[in-house]
């Protein structure tokens, strides 16, 4: 009787292990940030905290959630070859302020290099993947006061 009991336990254990092994094999493979970034994106939220805005003693915060249907949209396209285009899409559909740049990833960081308002921006974003796209965070000198103390947070969604 004990032999049948142990045999039954062993069979149940083997079936359980086989089912668990099958589940492991059917998981979706994890894609790298490099693969994830390729495609078209739209920024849905941006916030920049300037702790010493243009060397002043006071702080300043810029924030836009782009929820107004009449507001423009920051959009971009990341290509496999390490280049990207970014622009601002007006409510009437026209593109303004288009710029080209280079990008690469390392771990959970996105490195971008592009010209903006007569200077070269070289920013390193920490990227967290989200359900709709990603949330990026970078500390940079956005107010040109020679202090790399401005914190930019942005949320972007992937466009189809």
XYZ file of C-alpha atoms in Angstrom:
160
model
C 0.000 0.000 0.000
C 2.844 2.357 0.907
C 4.462 1.585 -2.439
C 1.322 2.683 -4.349
C 1.085 5.847 -2.251
C 4.705 6.807 -2.961
C 4.257 5.945 -6.641
C 1.209 8.207 -6.818
C 3.135 11.065 -5.120
C 6.032 10.559 -7.532
C 3.730 10.635 -10.584
C 1.942 13.762 -9.334
C 5.328 15.386 -8.724
C 6.543 14.515 -12.233
C 3.335 15.868 -13.827
C 3.646 19.076 -11.787
C 7.306 19.474 -12.792
C 6.455 18.864 -16.460
C 3.700 21.498 -16.368
C 5.999 23.979 -14.666
C 8.743 23.299 -17.241
C 6.244 23.868 -20.076
C 5.242 27.229 -18.595
C 8.886 28.332 -18.427
C 9.394 27.549 -22.101
C 6.335 29.546 -23.230
C 7.337 32.818 -21.516
C 7.804 35.808 -23.788
C 11.497 36.505 -24.264
C 12.691 39.707 -22.586
C 13.698 42.300 -25.153
C 16.579 44.677 -24.619
C 16.118 48.425 -24.242
C 17.831 48.806 -27.633
C 15.108 46.693 -29.274
C 12.353 48.328 -27.200
C 13.267 51.870 -28.267
C 13.057 51.253 -32.018
C 9.867 52.811 -33.363
C 7.728 55.927 -33.039
C 7.112 57.684 -29.725
C 5.044 60.539 -28.340
C 5.751 62.354 -25.093
C 2.610 62.443 -22.941
C 4.090 64.210 -19.881
C 7.151 66.258 -19.052
C 8.384 67.893 -15.878
C 11.624 69.790 -15.392
C 12.689 70.842 -11.907
C 15.227 73.664 -11.841
C 16.589 73.915 -8.272
C 18.566 77.099 -9.068
C 16.856 78.460 -12.173
C 19.485 80.411 -14.148
C 21.652 80.786 -11.024
C 18.817 82.352 -8.987
C 18.215 81.421 -5.355
C 14.702 80.240 -6.184
C 13.577 77.080 -7.860
C 11.324 76.775 -10.881
C 9.236 73.872 -12.193
C 8.014 73.447 -15.761
C 5.302 70.824 -16.198
C 3.037 69.814 -19.084
C 0.860 66.723 -19.357
C -0.209 67.401 -22.963
C -3.825 66.587 -22.018
C -5.248 69.610 -23.836
C -6.399 68.426 -27.278
C -5.301 71.773 -28.742
C -1.718 71.460 -27.507
C 1.133 70.264 -29.653
C 2.899 66.951 -29.187
C 6.585 66.098 -28.932
C 7.225 63.067 -31.123
C 10.237 61.043 -32.190
C 11.318 58.109 -34.298
C 14.176 55.838 -33.211
C 15.783 53.748 -35.939
C 17.789 50.500 -35.778
C 20.895 52.243 -37.122
C 21.288 54.370 -33.968
C 19.787 57.563 -35.383
C 16.607 59.350 -34.424
C 14.445 62.270 -35.449
C 12.478 64.405 -33.029
C 9.953 67.150 -33.721
C 7.005 69.005 -32.304
C 3.676 68.236 -33.970
C 1.321 71.227 -33.971
C -2.454 70.769 -33.385
C -2.992 71.235 -37.145
C -0.612 68.315 -37.879
C 2.396 70.310 -39.097
C 5.865 69.442 -37.817
C 8.137 72.139 -36.390
C 11.554 72.126 -34.761
C 12.691 68.864 -36.326
C 16.131 67.706 -35.270
C 18.238 64.633 -35.977
C 20.441 62.866 -33.498
C 22.171 59.686 -32.450
C 21.164 57.262 -29.717
C 22.373 54.120 -27.992
C 21.551 52.151 -24.882
C 23.480 50.465 -22.122
C 21.553 48.491 -19.520
C 18.585 50.659 -18.543
C 20.154 53.892 -19.857
C 19.359 55.746 -23.070
C 22.116 58.005 -24.405
C 21.061 60.722 -26.850
C 23.165 63.256 -28.734
C 21.476 65.992 -30.806
C 21.675 69.699 -31.702
C 19.197 72.026 -29.943
C 19.074 75.834 -30.026
C 22.646 76.132 -31.255
C 24.200 73.706 -28.776
C 24.801 69.975 -28.660
C 22.760 68.110 -26.080
C 24.340 64.931 -24.737
C 21.933 63.478 -22.190
C 21.787 60.102 -20.436
C 18.299 59.017 -19.439
C 17.497 56.314 -16.942
C 14.628 54.416 -18.599
C 11.885 52.421 -16.931
C 9.589 50.506 -19.255
C 5.867 51.020 -18.626
C 2.666 49.496 -19.968
C 2.264 52.280 -22.563
C 5.928 52.980 -23.242
C 8.564 54.331 -20.878
C 9.392 56.846 -18.187
C 12.722 58.597 -18.547
C 14.698 60.639 -16.035
C 17.834 62.694 -16.588
C 19.836 65.293 -14.686
C 21.151 67.941 -17.088
C 21.802 71.674 -17.469
C 18.504 72.540 -19.170
C 18.569 76.230 -18.131
C 22.150 76.872 -19.372
C 23.432 78.109 -16.008
C 26.477 75.780 -16.203
C 25.066 73.626 -13.369
C 24.032 70.046 -14.143
C 21.290 70.120 -11.513
C 18.027 70.215 -13.490
C 15.880 67.084 -13.278
C 13.775 66.167 -16.301
C 11.138 63.455 -16.042
C 9.180 62.429 -19.096
C 6.630 59.808 -19.961
C 6.370 58.611 -23.525
C 4.040 56.209 -25.223
C 4.744 54.049 -28.218
C 2.804 54.922 -31.354
C 1.534 52.242 -33.699
